[in-house]
mmCIF file of C-alpha atoms in Angstrom:
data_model
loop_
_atom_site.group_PDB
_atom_site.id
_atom_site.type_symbol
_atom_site.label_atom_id
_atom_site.label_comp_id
_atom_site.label_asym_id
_atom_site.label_seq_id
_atom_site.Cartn_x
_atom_site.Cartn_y
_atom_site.Cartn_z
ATOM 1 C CA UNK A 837 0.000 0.000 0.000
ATOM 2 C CA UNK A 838 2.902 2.184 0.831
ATOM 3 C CA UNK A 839 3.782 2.236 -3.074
ATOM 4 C CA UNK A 840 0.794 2.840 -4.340
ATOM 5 C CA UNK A 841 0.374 5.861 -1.690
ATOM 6 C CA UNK A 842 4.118 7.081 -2.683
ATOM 7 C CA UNK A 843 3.249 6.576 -6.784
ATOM 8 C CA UNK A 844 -0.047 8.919 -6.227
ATOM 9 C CA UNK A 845 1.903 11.400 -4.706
ATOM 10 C CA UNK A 846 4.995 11.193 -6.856
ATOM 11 C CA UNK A 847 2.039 12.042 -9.981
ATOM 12 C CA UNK A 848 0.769 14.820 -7.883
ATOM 13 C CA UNK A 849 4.231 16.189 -7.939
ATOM 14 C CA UNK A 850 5.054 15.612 -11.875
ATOM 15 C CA UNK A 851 1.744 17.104 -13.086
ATOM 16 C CA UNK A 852 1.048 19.442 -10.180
ATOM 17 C CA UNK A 853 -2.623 18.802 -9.715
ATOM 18 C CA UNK A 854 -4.534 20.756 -7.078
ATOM 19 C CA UNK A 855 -5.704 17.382 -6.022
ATOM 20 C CA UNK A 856 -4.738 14.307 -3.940
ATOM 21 C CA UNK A 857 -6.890 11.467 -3.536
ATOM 22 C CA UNK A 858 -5.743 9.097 -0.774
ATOM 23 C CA UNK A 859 -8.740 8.233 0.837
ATOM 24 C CA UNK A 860 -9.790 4.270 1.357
ATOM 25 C CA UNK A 861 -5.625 3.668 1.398
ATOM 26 C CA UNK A 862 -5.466 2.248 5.085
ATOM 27 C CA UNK A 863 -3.490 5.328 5.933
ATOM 28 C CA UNK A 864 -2.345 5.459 10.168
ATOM 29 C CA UNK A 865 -0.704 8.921 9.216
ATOM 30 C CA UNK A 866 -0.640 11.844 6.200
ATOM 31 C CA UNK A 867 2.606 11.020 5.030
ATOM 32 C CA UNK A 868 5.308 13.675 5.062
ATOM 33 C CA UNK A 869 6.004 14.338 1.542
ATOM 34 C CA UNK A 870 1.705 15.334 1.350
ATOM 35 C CA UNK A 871 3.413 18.517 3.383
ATOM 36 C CA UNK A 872 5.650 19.774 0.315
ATOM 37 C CA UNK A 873 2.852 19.416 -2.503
ATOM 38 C CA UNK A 874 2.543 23.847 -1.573
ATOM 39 C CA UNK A 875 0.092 23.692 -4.934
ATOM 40 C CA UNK A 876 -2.748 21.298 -3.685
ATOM 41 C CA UNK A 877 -5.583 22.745 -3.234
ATOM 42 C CA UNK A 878 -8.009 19.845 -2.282
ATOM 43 C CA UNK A 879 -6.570 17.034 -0.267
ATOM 44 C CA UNK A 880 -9.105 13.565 0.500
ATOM 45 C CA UNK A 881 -7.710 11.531 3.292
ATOM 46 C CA UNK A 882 -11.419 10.089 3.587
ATOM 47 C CA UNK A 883 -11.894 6.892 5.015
ATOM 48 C CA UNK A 884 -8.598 5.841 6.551
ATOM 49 C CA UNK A 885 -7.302 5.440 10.191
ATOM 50 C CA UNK A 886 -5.210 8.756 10.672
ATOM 51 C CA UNK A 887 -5.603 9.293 14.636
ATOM 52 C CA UNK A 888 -3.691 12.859 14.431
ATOM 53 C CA UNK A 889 -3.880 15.766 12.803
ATOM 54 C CA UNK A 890 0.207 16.893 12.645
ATOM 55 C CA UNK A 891 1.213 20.468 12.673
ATOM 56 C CA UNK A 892 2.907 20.850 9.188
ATOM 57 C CA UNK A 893 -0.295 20.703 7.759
ATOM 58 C CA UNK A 894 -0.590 24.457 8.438
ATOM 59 C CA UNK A 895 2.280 23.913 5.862
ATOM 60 C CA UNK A 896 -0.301 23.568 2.831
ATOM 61 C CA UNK A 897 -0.933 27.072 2.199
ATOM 62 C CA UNK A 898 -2.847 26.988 -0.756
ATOM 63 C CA UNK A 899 -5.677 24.295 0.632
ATOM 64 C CA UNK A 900 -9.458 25.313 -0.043
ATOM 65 C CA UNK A 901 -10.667 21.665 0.811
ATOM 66 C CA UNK A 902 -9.507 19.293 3.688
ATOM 67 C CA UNK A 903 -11.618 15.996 3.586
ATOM 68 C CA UNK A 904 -10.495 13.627 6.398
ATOM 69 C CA UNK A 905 -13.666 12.077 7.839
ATOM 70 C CA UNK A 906 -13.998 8.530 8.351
ATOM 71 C CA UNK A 907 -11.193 8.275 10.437
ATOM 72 C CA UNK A 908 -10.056 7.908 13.942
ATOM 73 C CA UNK A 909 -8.901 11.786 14.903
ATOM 74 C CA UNK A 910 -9.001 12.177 18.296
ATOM 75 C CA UNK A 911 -7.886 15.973 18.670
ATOM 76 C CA UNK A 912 -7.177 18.923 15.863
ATOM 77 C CA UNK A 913 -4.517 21.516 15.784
ATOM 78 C CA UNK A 914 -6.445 24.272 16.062
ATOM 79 C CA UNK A 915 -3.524 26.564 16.001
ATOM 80 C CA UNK A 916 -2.142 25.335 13.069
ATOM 81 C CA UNK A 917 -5.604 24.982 11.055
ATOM 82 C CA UNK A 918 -5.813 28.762 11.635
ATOM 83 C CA UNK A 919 -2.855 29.723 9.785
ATOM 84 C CA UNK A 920 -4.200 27.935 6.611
ATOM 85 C CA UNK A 921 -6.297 31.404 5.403
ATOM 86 C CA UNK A 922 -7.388 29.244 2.346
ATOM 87 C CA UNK A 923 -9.073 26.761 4.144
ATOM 88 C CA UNK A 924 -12.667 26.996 2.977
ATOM 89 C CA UNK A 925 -13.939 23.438 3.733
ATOM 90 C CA UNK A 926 -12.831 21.179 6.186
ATOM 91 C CA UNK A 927 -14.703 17.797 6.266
ATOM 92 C CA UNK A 928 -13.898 15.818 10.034
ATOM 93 C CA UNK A 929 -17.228 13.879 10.512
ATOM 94 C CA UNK A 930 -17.165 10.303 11.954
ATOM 95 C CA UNK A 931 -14.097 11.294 13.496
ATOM 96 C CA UNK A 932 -13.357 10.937 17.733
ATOM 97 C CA UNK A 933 -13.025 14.401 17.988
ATOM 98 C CA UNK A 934 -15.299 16.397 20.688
ATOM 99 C CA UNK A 935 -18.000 18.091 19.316
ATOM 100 C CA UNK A 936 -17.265 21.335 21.078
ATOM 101 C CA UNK A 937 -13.456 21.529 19.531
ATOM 102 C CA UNK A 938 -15.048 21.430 16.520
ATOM 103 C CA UNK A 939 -17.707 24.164 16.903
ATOM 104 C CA UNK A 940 -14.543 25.937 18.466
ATOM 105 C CA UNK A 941 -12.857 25.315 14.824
ATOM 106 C CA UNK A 942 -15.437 26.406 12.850
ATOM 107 C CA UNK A 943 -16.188 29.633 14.540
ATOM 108 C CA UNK A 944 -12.139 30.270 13.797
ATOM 109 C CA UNK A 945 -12.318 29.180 10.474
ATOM 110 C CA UNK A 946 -15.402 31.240 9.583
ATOM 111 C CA UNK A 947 -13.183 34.411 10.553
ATOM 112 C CA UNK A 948 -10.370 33.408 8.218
ATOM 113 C CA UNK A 949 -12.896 33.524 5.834
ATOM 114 C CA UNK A 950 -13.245 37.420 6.370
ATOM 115 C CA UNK A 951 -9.706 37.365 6.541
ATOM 116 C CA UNK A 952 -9.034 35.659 3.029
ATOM 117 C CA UNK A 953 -11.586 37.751 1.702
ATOM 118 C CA UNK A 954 -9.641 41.029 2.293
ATOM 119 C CA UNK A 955 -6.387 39.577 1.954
ATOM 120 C CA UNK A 956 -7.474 38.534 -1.711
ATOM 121 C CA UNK A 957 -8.750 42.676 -2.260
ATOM 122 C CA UNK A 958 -5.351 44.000 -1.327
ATOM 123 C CA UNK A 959 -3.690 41.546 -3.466
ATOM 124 C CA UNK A 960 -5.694 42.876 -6.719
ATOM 125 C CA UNK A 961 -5.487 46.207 -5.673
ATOM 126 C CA UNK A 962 -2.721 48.257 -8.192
ATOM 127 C CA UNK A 963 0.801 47.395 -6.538
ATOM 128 C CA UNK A 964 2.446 50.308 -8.206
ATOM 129 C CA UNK A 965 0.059 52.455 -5.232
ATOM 130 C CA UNK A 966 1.723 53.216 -1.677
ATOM 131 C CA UNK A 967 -1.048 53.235 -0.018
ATOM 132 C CA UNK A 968 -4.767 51.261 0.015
ATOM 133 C CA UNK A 969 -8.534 51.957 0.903
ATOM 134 C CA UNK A 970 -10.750 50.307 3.166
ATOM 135 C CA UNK A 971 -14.257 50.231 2.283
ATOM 136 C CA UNK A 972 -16.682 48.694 4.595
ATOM 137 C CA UNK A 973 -16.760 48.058 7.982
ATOM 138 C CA UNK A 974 -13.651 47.019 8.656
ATOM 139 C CA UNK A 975 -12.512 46.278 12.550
ATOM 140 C CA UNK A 976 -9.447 44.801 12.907
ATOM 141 C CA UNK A 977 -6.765 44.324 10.190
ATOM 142 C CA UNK A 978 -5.210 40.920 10.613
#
């Protein structure tokens, strides 16, 4: 199983996709090498028995979509989920994870969502500019 895990991911890397599958793959653990694939965008660890959520995945960047139920998580990095401003879906059903961690999650991940939002304005606004305009009701600047 190992190969087949490291051939998927050694594709991901040659053609860049902005998607690994390796859900249903009898996985204990994301391997290591899923933490230098900076392009992915939609990562399905669905199905497998991962018990831990490591740090590094704070690594991926660039993720919109984290699927990992079906597994056996016991605890999430909150911290380090945080720090992933893409993060737009993040799938941990029929995990062992208390319920109220995960509302706690959510109600962080919902605010990245604000965040990304303006973060993704001040990118597009014109670079050549020293200075930018808030519009809005803008609180706090992350």
């Amino acid at each position: 199983m190992k190969e087949k895990v490291d051939k998927l991911i050694e594709l991901n890397i040659s053609r860049k996709d902005e998607i690994l599958n390796l859900s249903y793959l009898n996985l204990n653990e994301i391997p290591n090498s899923v933490f230098k694939l900076k392009h992915l965008k939609i990562l399905k660890l669905m199905g497998n028995n991962i018990r831990r959520i490591p740090n590094e995945i704070s690594e991926l960047k660039s993720l919109t979509h984290l699927y990992l139920y079906q597994n056996k998580i016991k605890s999430i990095p909150i911290e380090y989920l945080k720090e992933m401003y893409s993060l737009e879906c993040l799938d941990l059903g029929e995990n062992f994870v208390d319920y109220k961690e995960v509302q706690n999650l959510y109600k962080e991940l919902e605010k990245l969502k604000d965040y990304n939002k303006l973060k993704n304005k001040i990118e597009k606004l014109d670079s050549s500019k020293d200075f930018f305009h808030f519009w809005g009701n803008t609180k706090k600047i992350p």
